[in-house]
Coordinates of C-alpha atoms and ligand atoms in Angstrom, one line a residue:
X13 CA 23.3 25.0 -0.6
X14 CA 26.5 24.6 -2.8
X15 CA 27.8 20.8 -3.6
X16 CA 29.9 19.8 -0.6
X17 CA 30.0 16.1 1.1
X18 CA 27.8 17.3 3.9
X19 CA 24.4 18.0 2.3
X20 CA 24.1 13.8 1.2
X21 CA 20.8 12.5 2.6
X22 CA 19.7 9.2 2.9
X23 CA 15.7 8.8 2.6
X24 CA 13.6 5.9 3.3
X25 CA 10.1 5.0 2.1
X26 CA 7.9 2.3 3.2
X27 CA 3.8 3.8 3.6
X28 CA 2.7 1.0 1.5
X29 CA 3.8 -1.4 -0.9
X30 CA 6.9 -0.2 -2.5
X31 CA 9.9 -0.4 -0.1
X32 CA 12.5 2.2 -1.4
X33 CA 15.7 3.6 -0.2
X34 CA 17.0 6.9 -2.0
X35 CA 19.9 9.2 -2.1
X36 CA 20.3 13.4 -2.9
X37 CA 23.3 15.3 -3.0
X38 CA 22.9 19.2 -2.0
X39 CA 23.9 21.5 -5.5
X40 CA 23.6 25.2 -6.4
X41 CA 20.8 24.1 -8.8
X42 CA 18.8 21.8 -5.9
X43 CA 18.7 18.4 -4.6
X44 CA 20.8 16.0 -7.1
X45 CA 19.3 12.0 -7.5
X46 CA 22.5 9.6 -6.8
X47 CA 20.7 6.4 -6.0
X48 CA 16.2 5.5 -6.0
X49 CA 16.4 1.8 -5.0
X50 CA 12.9 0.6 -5.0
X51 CA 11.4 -2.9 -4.4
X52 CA 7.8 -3.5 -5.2
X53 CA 5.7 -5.8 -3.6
X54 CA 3.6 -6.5 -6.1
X55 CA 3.8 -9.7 -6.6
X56 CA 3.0 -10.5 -3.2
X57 CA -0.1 -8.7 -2.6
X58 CA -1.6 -9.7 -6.5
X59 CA -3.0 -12.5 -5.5
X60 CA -5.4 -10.7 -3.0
X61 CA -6.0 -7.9 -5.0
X62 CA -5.3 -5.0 -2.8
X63 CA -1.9 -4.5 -0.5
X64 CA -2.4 -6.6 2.8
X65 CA -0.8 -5.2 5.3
X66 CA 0.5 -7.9 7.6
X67 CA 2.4 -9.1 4.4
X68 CA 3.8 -5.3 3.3
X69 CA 5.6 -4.5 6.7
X70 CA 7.0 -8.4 6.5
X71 CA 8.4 -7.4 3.1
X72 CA 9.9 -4.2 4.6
X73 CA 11.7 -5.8 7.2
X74 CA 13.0 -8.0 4.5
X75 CA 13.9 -5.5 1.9
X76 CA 14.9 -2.8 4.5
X77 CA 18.8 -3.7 4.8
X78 CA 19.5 -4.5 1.4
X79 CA 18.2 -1.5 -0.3
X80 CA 19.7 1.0 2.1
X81 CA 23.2 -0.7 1.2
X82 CA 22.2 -0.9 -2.7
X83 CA 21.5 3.2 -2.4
X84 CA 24.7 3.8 -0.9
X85 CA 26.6 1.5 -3.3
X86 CA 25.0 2.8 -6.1
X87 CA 25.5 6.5 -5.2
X88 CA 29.1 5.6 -4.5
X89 CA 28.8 7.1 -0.7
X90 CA 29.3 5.4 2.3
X91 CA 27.1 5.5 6.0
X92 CA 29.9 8.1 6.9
X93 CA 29.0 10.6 4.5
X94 CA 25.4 11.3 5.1
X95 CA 24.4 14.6 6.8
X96 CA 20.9 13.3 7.9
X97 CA 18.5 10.6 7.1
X98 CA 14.4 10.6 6.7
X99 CA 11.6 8.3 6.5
X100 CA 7.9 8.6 5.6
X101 CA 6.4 9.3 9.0
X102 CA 2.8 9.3 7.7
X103 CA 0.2 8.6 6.2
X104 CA 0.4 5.0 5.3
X105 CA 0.1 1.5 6.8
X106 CA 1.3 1.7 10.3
X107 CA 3.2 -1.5 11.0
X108 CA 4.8 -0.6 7.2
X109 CA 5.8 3.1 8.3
X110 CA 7.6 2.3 11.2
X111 CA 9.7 0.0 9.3
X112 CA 11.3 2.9 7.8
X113 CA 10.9 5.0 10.3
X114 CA 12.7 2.8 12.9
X115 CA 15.7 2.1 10.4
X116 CA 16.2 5.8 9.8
X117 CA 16.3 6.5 13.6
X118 CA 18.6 3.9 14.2
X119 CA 21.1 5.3 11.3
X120 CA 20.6 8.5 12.9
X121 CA 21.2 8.1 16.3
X122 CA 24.4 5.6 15.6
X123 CA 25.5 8.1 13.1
X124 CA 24.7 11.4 15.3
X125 CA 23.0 12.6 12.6
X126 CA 19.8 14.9 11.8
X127 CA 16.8 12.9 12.0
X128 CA 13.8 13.9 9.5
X129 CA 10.1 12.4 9.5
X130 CA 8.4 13.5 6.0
X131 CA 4.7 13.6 5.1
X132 CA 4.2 11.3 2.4
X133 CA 2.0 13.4 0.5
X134 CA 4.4 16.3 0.5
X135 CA 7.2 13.9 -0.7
X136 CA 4.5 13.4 -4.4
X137 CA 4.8 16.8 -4.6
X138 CA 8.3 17.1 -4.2
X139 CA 9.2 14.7 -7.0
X140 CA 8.3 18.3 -9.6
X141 CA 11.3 20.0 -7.9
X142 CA 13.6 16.9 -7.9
X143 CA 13.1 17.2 -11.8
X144 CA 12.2 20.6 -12.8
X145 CA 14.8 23.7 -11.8
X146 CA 12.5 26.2 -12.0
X147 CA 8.6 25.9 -11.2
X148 CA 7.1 29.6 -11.3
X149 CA 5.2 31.0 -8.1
X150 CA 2.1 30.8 -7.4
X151 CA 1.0 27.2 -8.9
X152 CA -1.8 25.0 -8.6
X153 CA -1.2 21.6 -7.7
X154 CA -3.2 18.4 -8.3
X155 CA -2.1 15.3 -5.8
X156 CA -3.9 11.8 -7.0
X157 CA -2.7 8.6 -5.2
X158 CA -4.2 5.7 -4.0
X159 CA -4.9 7.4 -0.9
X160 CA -5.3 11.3 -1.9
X161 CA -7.3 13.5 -4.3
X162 CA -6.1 16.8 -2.9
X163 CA -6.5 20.1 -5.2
X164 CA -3.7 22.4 -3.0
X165 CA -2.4 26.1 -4.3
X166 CA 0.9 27.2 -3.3
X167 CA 1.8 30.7 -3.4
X168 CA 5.2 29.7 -3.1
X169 CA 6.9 26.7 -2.2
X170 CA 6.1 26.4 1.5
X171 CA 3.2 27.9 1.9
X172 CA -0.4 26.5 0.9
X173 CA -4.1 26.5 0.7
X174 CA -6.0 23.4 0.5
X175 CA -8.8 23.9 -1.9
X176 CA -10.6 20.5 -2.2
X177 CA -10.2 17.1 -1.1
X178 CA -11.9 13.8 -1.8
X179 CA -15.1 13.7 0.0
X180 CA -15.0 9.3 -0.2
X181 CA -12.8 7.5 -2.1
X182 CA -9.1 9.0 -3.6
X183 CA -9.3 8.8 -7.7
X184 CA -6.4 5.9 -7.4
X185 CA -8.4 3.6 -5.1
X186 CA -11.5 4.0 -7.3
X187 CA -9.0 2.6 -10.2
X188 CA -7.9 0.1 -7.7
X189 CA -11.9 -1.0 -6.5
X190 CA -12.8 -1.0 -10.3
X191 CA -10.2 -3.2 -11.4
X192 CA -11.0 -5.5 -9.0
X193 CA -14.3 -5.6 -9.2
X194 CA -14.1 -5.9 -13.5
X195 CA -11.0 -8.6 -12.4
X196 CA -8.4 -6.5 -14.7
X197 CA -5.6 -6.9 -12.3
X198 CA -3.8 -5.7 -9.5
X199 CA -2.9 -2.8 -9.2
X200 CA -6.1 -1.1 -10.8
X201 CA -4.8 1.6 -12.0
X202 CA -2.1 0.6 -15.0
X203 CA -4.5 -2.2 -15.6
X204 CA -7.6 0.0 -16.1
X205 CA -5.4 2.0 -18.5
X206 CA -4.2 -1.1 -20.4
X207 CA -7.9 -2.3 -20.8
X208 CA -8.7 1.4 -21.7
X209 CA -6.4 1.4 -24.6
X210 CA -8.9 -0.5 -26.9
X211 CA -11.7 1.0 -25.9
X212 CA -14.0 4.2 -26.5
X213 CA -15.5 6.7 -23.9
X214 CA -18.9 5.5 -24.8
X215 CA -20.4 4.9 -21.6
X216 CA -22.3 7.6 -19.6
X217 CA -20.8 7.4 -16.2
X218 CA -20.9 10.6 -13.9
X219 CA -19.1 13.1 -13.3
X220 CA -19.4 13.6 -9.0
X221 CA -20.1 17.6 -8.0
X222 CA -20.1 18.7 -11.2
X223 CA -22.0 21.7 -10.7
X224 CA -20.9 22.2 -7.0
X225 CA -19.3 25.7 -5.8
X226 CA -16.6 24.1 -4.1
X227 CA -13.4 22.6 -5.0
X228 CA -14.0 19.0 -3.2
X229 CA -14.3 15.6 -5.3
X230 CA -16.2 12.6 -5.2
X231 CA -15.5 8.9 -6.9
X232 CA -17.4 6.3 -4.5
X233 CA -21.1 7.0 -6.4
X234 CA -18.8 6.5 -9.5
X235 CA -17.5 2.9 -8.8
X236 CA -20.9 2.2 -7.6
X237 CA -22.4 3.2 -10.9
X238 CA -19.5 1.1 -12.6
X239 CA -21.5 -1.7 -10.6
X240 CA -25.1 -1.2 -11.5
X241 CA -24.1 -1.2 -15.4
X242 CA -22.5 -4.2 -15.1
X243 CA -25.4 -5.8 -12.8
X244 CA -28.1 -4.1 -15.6
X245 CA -26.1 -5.1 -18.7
X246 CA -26.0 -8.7 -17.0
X247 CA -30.0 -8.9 -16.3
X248 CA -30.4 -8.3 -19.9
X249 CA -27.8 -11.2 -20.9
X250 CA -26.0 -8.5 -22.7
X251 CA -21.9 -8.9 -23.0
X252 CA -20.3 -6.1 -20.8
X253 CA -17.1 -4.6 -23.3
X254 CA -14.9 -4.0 -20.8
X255 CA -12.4 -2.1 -22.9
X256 CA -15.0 0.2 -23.7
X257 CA -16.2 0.6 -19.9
X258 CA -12.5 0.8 -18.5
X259 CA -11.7 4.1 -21.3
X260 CA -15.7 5.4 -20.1
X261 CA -14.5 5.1 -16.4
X262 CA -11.1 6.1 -16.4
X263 CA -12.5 9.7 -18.8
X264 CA -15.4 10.1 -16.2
X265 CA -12.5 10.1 -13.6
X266 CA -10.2 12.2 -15.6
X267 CA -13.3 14.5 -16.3
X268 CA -14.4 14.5 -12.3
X269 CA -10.6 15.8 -11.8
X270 CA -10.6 18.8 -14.8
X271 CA -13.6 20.5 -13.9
X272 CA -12.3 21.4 -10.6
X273 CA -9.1 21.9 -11.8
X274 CA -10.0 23.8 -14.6
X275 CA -12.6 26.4 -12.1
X276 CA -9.1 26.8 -9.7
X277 CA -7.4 27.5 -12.8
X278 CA -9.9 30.1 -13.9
X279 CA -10.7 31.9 -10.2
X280 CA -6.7 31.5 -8.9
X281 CA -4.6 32.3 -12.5
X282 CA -1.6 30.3 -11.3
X283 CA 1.3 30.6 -13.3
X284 CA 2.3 26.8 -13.4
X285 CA 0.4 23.6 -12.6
X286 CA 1.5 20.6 -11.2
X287 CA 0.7 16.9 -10.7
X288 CA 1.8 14.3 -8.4
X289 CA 0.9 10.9 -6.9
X290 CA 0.5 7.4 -8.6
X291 CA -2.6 8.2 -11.0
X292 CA -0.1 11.4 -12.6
X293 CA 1.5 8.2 -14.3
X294 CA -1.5 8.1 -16.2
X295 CA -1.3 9.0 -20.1
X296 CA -5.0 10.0 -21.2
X297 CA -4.7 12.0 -17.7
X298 CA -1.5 13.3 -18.1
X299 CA -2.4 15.1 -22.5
X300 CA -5.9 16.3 -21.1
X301 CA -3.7 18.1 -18.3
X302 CA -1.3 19.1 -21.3
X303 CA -4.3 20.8 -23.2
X304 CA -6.2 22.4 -20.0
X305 CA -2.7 23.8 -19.2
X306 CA -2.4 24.9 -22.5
X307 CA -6.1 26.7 -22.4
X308 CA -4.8 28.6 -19.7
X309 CA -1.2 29.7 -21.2
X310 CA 0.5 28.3 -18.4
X311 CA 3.3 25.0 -18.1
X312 CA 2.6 22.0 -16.9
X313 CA 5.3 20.1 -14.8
X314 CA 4.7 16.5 -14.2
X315 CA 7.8 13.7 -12.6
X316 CA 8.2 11.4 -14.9
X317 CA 6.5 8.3 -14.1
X318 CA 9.2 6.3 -11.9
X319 CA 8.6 9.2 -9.4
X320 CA 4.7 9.4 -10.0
X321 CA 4.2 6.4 -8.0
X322 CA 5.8 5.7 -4.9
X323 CA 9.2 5.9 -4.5
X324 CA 11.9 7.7 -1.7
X325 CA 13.7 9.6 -4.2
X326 CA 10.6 12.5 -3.9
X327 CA 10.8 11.6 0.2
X328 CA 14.8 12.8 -0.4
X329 CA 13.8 16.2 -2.1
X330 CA 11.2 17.1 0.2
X331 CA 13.6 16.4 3.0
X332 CA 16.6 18.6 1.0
X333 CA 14.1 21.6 1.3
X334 CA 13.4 21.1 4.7
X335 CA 17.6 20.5 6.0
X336 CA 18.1 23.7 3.6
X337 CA 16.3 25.5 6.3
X338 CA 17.7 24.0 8.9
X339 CA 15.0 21.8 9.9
X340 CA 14.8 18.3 11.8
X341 CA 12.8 16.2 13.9
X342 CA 13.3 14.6 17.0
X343 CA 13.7 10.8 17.7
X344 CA 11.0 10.7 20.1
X345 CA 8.6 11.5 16.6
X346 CA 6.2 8.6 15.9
X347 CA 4.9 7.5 12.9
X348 CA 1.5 9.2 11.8
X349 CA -0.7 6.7 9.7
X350 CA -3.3 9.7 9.1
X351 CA -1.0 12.8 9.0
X352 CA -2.3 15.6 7.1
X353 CA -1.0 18.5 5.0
Ligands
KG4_8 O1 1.2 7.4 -5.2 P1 1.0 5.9 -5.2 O2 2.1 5.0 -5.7 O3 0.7 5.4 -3.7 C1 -0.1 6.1 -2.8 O4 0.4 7.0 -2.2 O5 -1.3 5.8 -2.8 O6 -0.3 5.7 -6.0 C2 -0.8 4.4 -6.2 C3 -2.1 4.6 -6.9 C4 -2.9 3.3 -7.0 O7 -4.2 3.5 -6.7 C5 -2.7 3.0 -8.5 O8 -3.8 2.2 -9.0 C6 -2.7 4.3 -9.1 O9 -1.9 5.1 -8.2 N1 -2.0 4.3 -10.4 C7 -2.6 4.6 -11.6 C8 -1.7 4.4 -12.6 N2 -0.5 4.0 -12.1 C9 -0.7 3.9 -10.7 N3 -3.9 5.1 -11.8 C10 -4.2 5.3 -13.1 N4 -3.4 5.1 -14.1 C11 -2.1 4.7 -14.0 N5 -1.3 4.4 -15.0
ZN9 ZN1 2.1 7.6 -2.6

């Protein structure tokens, strides 16, 4: 698509906590960022620990206006100008997806305009080609979020193979259980890493189906043996160092990820790998995935960290790729709170 006025989309994100509004302009080179509005929530949900959802879609409805108009003021475009606007149909919180979802129908329908619903999931994985020109074919790519631990290889950019998933828990909500459960913080996962910083993987913690054939992950029986050292450390009236257990946990998690990765690596030979999703932000996780890509000769393409976590900007790009080929969904298309890949 060359750079004309048509190809401006509006996206919209709102599966969780973070209520953003985005803009891409169509180029020769791929989808070009004019505007990633995004309000957090944060603050609102601290307090309980963990995103409550009543409170998220209130926020949404809030936020929902105001950021669309900040995105179009920032990328200097008016409604007029849009050639189709998207929304995060799924997964996510349900009463916080059809926020978005209902905004972006509206625009479209008063607009007579394409209508896109994107997989959330897909969007993580589109913030690589919002940054990155040229990503070589076939990759591996690793998606951690609070929601998803999914190990997927692409031969090229549309189609896939999913070669493991979480069995239990995703690797960012065992950050998020263990940080609440040590009291580091909401959310877990910046706050484990903080803590981390001053301490040392000294801690035997495990690493879940380590020595299974398949591709699949585990980090439930890894929060739970978080728990029984602090409950045996505590019997003994011995001090727990949490610095030193938040570097041990967040390595066993960062270990639980490599050997899989590093087997799919080995049996696949991808020429790039990618990461997406919240826990990419993540800096130990982020140089061990530097010097595993590195064992293998291959780049490594991350998003910087703005579009590791949640954001619509990587909502946008996935929905350039899809208006490149002409795609759209219809208005009648609800939101899915447990769509797959
Ligand atoms: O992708 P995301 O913003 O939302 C979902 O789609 O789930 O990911 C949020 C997750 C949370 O579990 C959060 O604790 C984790 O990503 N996360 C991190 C870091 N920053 C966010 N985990 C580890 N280290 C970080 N620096
Ligand atoms: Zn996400």
């Amino acid at each position: 698509m060359t750079d004309f006025k048509g190809s401006l989309i509006l996206a919209i994100e709102t599966s969780c906590d973070e209520s953003s509004a985005a803009i891409v302009k169509g180029t020769a080179k791929g989808p070009k960022l004019l505007a990633n509005i995004v309000a957090s929530q944060v603050d609102w949900h601290e307090e309980f620990g963990g995103v409550v959802p009543e409170i998220a879609s209130r926020q949404h409805l809030r936020a929902i206006d105001r950021i669309i108009l900040r995105a179009l003021k920032e990328a200097e475009v008016s409604l007029a100008d849009l050639e189709a606007v998207a929304a995060t149909q799924g997964p996510g919180l349900v009463g916080a997806l059809l926020v978005g979802m209902a905004a972006a129908k509206a625009l479209a329908f008063s607009l007579n305009i394409p209508f896109l619903g994107i997989n959330h999931v897909a969007g993580h994985i589109y913030a690589n080609f919002l940054v990155h020109e040229k990503i070589p074919t076939p990759f591996i790519c690793l998606t951690v979020s609070g929601g998803h631990t999914d190990l997927i290889y692409f031969t090229d950019q549309r189609n896939y193979k999913i070669l493991g998933r979480t069995r239990d828990d995703a690797a960012g909500e065992a950050f998020d259980k263990v940080a609440r459960y040590l009291e580091l913080g909401y959310p877990g996962g910046p706050a484990v890493e903080k803590m981390a910083t001053n301490g040392a993987d000294n801690i035997n913690l495990p690493r879940a189906l380590e020595n299974s054939p398949d591709y699949d992950f585990s980090f439930s029986g890894l929060k739970t043996a978080v728990i029984n050292y602090v409950h045996n450390k505590k019997q003994r009236g011995e001090e727990v160092d949490l610095a030193d257990l938040a570097a041990s946990f967040q390595q066993a998690v960062i270990d639980s990820l490599k050997i899989k990765v590093d087997k799919a690596l080995a049996n696949y030979q991808p020429q790039a790998m990618l990461l997406a999703g919240g826990v990419a932000a993540n800096q130990k996780l982020r140089t061990d995935f530097q010097s595993l890509a590195a064992n293998y000769d291959i780049p490594l393409f991350l998003p910087p960290l703005e579009y590791c976590t949640d954001n619509a900007a990587m909502i946008a790009a996935a929905a350039y790729y899809r208006r490149l080929r002409g795609e759209s969904d219809p208005l009648s298309q609800e939101v899915e709170p447990t769509l797959k890949l």
